[in-house]
XYZ file of C-alpha atoms in Angstrom:
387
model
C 52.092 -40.589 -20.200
C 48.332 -38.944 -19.116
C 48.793 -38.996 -15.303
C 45.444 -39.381 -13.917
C 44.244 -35.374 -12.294
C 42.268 -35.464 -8.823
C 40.648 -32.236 -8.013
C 39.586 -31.578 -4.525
C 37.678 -28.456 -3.786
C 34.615 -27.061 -0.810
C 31.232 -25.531 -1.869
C 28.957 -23.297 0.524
C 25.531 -23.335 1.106
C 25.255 -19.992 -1.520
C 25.754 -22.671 -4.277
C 21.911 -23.706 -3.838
C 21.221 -20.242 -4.287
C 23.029 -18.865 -6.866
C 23.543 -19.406 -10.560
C 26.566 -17.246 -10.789
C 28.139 -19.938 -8.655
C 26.685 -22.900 -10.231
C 27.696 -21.331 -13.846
C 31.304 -20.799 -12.218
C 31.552 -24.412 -11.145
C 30.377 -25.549 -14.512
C 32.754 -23.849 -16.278
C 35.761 -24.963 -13.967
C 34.232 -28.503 -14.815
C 34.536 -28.222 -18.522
C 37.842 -26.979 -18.267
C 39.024 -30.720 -16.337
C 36.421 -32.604 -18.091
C 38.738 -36.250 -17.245
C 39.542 -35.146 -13.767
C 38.076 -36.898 -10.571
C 36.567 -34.113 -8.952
C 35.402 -34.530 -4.746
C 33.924 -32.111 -3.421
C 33.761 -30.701 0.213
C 29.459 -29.616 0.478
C 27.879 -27.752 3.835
C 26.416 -31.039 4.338
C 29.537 -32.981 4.414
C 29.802 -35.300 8.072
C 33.457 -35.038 6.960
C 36.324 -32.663 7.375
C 37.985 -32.126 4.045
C 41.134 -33.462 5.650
C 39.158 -36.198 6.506
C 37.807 -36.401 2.632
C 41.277 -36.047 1.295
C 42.471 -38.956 3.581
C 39.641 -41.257 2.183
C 39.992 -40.103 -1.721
C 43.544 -39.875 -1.881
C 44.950 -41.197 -5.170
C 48.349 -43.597 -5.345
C 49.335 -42.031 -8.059
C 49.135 -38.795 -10.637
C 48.587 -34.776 -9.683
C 45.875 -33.250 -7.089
C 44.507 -29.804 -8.047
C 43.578 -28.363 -4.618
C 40.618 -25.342 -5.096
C 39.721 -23.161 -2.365
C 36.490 -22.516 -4.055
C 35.383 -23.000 -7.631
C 34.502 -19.568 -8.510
C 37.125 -18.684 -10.904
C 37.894 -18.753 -14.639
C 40.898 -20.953 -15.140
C 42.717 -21.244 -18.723
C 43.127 -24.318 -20.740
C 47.156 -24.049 -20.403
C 47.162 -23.560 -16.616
C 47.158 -27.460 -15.554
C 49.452 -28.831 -18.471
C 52.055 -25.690 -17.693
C 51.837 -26.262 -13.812
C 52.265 -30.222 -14.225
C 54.727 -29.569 -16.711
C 56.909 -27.554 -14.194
C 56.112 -30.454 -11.897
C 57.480 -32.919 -14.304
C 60.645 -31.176 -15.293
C 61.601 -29.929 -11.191
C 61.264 -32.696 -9.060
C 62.759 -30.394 -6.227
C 59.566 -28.250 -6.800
C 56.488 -29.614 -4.380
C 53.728 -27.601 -5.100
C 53.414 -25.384 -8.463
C 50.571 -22.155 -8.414
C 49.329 -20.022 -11.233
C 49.245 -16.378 -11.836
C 46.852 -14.518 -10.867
C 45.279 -10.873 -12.237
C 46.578 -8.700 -9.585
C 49.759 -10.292 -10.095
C 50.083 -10.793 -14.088
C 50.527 -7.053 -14.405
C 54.268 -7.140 -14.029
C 54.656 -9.063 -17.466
C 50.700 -8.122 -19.088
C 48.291 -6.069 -18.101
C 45.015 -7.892 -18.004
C 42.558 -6.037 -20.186
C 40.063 -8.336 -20.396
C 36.195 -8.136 -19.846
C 34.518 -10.939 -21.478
C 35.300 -14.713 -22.175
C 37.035 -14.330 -24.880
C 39.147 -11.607 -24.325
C 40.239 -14.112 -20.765
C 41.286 -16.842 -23.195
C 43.158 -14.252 -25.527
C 44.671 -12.943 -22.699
C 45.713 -16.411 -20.871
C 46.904 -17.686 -24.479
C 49.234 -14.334 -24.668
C 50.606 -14.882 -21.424
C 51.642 -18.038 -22.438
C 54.115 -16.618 -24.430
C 56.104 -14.794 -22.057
C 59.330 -16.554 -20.603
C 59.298 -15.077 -17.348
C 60.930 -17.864 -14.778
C 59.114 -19.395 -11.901
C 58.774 -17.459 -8.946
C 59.329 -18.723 -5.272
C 56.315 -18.668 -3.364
C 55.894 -14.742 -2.051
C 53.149 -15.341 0.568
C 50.139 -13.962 -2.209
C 46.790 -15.605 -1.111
C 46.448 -18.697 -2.350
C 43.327 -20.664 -4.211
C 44.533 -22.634 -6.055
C 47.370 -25.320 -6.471
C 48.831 -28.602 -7.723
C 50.855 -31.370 -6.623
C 51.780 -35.130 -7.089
C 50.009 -37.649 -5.015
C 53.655 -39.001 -4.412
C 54.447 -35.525 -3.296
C 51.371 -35.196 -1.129
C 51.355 -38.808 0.835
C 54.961 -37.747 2.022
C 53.634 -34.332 3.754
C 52.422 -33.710 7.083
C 49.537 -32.438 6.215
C 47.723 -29.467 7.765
C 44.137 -29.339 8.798
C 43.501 -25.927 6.163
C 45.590 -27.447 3.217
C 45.958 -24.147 1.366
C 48.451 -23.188 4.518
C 51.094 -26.118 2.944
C 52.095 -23.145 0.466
C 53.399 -21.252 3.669
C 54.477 -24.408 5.605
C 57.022 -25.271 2.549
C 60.358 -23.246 2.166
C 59.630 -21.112 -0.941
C 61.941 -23.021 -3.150
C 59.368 -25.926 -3.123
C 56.466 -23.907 -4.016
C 56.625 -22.093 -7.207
C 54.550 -19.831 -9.157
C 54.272 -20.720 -12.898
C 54.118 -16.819 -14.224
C 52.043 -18.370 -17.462
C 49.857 -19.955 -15.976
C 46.715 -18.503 -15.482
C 43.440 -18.024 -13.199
C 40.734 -15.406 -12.445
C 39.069 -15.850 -9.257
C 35.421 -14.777 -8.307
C 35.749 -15.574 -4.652
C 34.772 -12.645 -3.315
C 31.299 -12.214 -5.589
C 29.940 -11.583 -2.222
C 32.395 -9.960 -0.277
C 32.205 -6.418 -2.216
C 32.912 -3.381 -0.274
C 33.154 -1.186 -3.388
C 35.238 2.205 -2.721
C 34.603 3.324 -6.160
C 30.866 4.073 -5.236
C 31.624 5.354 -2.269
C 32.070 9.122 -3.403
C 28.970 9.279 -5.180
C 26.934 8.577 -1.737
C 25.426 12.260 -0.570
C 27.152 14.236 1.836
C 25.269 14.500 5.287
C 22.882 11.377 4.938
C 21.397 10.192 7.619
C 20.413 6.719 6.202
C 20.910 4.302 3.379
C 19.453 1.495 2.510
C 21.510 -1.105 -0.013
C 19.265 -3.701 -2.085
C 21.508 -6.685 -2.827
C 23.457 -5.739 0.272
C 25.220 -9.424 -0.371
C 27.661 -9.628 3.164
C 26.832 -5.915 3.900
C 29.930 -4.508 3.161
C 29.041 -1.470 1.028
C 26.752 -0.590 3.649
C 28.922 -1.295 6.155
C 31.744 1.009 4.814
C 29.351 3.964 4.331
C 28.516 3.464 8.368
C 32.294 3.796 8.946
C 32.589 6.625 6.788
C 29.546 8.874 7.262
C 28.382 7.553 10.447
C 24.822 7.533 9.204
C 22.179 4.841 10.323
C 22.772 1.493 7.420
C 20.311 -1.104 6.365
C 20.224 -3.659 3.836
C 17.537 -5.754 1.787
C 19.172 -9.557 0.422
C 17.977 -12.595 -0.917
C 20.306 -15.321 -0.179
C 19.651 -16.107 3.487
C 23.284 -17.381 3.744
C 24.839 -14.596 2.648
C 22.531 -12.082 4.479
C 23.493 -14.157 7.766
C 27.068 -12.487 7.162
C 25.469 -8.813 6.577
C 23.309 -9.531 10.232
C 26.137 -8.352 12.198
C 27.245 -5.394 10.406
C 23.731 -3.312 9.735
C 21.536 -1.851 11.616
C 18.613 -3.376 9.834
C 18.464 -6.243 7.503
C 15.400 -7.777 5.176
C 16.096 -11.484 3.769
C 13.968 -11.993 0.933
C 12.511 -10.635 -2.364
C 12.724 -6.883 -2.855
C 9.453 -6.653 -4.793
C 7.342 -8.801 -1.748
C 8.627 -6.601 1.373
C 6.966 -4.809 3.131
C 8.889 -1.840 4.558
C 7.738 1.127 6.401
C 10.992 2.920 7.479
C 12.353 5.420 4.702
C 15.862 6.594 3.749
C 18.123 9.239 2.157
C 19.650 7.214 -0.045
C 18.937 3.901 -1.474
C 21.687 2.321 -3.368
C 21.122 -0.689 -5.947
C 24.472 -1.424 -7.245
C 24.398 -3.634 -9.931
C 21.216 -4.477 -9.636
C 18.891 -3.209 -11.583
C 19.861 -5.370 -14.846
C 19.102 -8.604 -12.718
C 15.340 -7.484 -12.378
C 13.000 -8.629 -15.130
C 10.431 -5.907 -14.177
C 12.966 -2.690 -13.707
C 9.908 -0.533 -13.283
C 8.484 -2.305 -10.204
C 11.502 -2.112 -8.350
C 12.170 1.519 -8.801
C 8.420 2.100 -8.128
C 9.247 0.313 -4.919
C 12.333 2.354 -4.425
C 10.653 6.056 -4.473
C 8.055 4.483 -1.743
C 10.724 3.888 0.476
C 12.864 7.719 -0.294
C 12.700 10.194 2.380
C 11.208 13.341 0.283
C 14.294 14.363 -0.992
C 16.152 10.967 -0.932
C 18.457 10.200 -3.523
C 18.524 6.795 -6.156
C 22.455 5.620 -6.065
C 22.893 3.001 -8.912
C 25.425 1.155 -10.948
C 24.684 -0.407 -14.191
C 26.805 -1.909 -16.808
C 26.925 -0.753 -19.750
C 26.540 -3.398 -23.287
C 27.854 -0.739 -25.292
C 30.982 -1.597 -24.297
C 33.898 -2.230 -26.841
C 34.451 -5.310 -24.885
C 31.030 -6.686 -25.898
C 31.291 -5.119 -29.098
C 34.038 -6.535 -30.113
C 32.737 -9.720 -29.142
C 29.768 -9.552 -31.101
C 31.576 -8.686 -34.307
C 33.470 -12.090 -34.155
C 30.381 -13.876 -32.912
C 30.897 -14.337 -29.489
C 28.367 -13.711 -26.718
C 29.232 -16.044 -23.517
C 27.741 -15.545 -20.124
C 29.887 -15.579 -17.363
C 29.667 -15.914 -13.608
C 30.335 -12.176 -13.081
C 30.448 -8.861 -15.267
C 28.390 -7.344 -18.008
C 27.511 -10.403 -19.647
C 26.806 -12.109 -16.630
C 24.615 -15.330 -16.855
C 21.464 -13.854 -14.674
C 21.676 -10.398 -16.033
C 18.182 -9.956 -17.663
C 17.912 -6.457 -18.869
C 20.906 -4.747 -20.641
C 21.365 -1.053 -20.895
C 23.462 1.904 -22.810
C 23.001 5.691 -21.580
C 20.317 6.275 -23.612
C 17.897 2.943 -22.924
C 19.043 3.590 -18.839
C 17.845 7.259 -18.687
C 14.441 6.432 -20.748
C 13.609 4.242 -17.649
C 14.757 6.168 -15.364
C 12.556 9.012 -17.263
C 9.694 6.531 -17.291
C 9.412 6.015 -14.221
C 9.001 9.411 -12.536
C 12.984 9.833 -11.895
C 15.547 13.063 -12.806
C 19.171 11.709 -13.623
C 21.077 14.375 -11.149
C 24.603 12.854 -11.960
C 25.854 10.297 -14.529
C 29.629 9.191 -13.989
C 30.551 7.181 -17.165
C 33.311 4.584 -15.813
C 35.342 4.387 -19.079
C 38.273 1.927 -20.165
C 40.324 3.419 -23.074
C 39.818 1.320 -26.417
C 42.539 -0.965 -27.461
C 44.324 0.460 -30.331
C 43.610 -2.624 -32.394
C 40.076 -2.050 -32.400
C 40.039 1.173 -32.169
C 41.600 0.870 -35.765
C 38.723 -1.271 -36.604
C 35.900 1.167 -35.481
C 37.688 4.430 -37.315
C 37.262 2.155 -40.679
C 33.430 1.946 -39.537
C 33.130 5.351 -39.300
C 35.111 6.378 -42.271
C 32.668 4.565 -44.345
C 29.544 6.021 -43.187
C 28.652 4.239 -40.378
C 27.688 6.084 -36.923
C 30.313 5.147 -34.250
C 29.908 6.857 -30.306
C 33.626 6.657 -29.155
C 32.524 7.768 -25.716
C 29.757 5.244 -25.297
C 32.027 2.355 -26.828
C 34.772 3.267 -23.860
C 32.495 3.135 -21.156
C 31.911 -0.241 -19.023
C 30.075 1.288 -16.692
C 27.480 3.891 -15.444
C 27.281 5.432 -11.776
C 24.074 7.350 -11.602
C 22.273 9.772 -8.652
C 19.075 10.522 -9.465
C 15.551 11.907 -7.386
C 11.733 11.733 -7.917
C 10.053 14.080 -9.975
């Protein structure tokens, strides 16, 4: 019998701002295109509890979602209902979860499609439910019967930890990806590629602040930020020393810096050239250019292309507001171009599955040029000054 599926889930105020997050929630949407979804907006006069209360169901299964950034597979609501179904003793079921999926697969996925081959291999794994081991959760299902006999919290992703653990189970098979914390960032991998003894940095698309903020802790240097979703800038207001809300290519700034980071950035920007033209304005004389750009040379991306496949995504190289895409060579012409020398390039590589690695060696073999090294790299990390 189709049980009728109920999805509850809260949206913030970054949702009118950004199409990352309105792609996410689109997809999540296509993947329950029959459920009732209710959603929890900034605007609500209601509590979710309160919402809940008013939309619960009499019957069927209630997907609860922290927040709808996330990739989740086509198996992961029959598999958790299933469990459901067949272990009436079981209350609440979760899905797996990258950080997590590791102990049976290693998620090496980069792109749509390699998410759906990877969710579809997990699939075939017989790994047993797990009780509920206190991991952070985002996501989960249970019946309406189930949920009308609960006292039910006011934060509803607490039940998980209310419930002894052999009532909340994690289905190893199924699967999720969660963006959640797009904005939350602190990124430790840059941090060893900032210059030694700065006495300032300034981070366009500072998001929450919290690159910025972890340079302050680790350098001690002066930290300011330029953003342009007002929400999410409100966040980075308490942890910088000085903060622009807006447009990076309309401000007006008259302090300079040492170092001005633009992580992930640059391939948003439909004018590249303005913004770096910006960028040596606001350099101290012999400030440094931090960036990160991914790179569509990728094997990922590659790969994808070969079998036809070019979806945008919510996050990652192919991301859907990514206007400008770069290799090594097309990223140091611009930087050339514009009056910039390339003083360190860190090429972030990811070794090539052997499968397709099989498939590029038959490229090569008959006559075709093949760069190995650009092919395993997803990412670049470059340092560069003015002229």
């Amino acid at each position: 019998m189709n049980e009728s599926l109920t999805i509850f889930t809260s949206i913030t105020a970054s949702y009118t701002y950004s199409s990352e997050l309105r792609l996410s929630l689109e997809m999540l949407q296509q993947t329950f295109p029959h459920a009732n979804w209710i959603m929890h907006t900034p605007d609500s006069t209601l509590s979710l509890k309160e919402l809940v209360s008013l939309n619960l169901p009499p019957a069927g299964y209630i997907l609860f979602i922290k927040e709808p950034a996330m990739l989740a597979s086509k198996e992961m609501y029959p598999l958790l209902k299933k469990h459901l179904e067949q272990n009436p003793e079981t209350q609440i079921a979760l899905p797996n979860d990258p950080a997590n999926a590791r102990i049976i697969l290693t998620p090496n996925y980069h792109t749509l499609r390699g998410f759906e081959q990877f969710s579809q291999q997990l699939t075939q794994y017989d790994n047993a439910p797990i009780g509920y081991d206190g991991r952070e959760c985002w996501l989960f299902l249970i019946s309406a019967q189930s949920l009308s006999n609960l006292n039910l919290p006011d934060d509803f992703f607490e039940l998980p930890h209310q419930l002894p653990a052999e009532q909340t189970m994690i289905i190893p098979q199924a699967y999720t990806h969660p963006f959640y914390n797009y904005y939350r960032e602190t990124r430790p991998d840059i941090l060893p590629f900032v210059p030694e003894k700065i006495q300032s940095l300034l981070d366009i698309g500072c998001s929450r602040g919290g690159f910025a903020a972890t340079v302050k802790k680790t350098i001690g240097c002066r930290v300011a930020g330029i953003e342009i979703n007002r929400h999410e800038a409100e966040v980075a207001q308490a942890t910088l020393d000085a903060l622009w809300v807006g447009d990076v290519l309309s401000l007006d700034i008259h302090d300079r810096f040492d170092c001005i980071s633009c992580l992930d950035v640059l391939e948003h920007m439909p004018e590249p050239e303005k913004l770096l033209s910006k960028i040596k304005q606001w350099l101290t004389p012999d400030g440094n250019i931090l960036l990160n750009v991914p790179n569509v040379g990728f094997w990922a991306v590659v790969d994808d292309l070969l079998a036809g496949r070019w979806d945008y995504v919510p996050a990652g190289i192919l991301c859907n507001t990514h206007l400008r895409f770069y290799t090594e060579h097309s990223l140091r012409q611009l930087l050339d171009s514009c009056g910039l020398t390339v003083t360190l390039i860190e090429k972030h590589c990811i070794p090539i599955p052997e499968q397709i690695l099989t498939g590029f060696n038959s490229y090569q073999k008959s006559g075709l040029d093949v760069d190995y090294e650009n092919l395993a790299t997803n990412a670049f990390t470059v340092l560069a000054k003015c002229k």
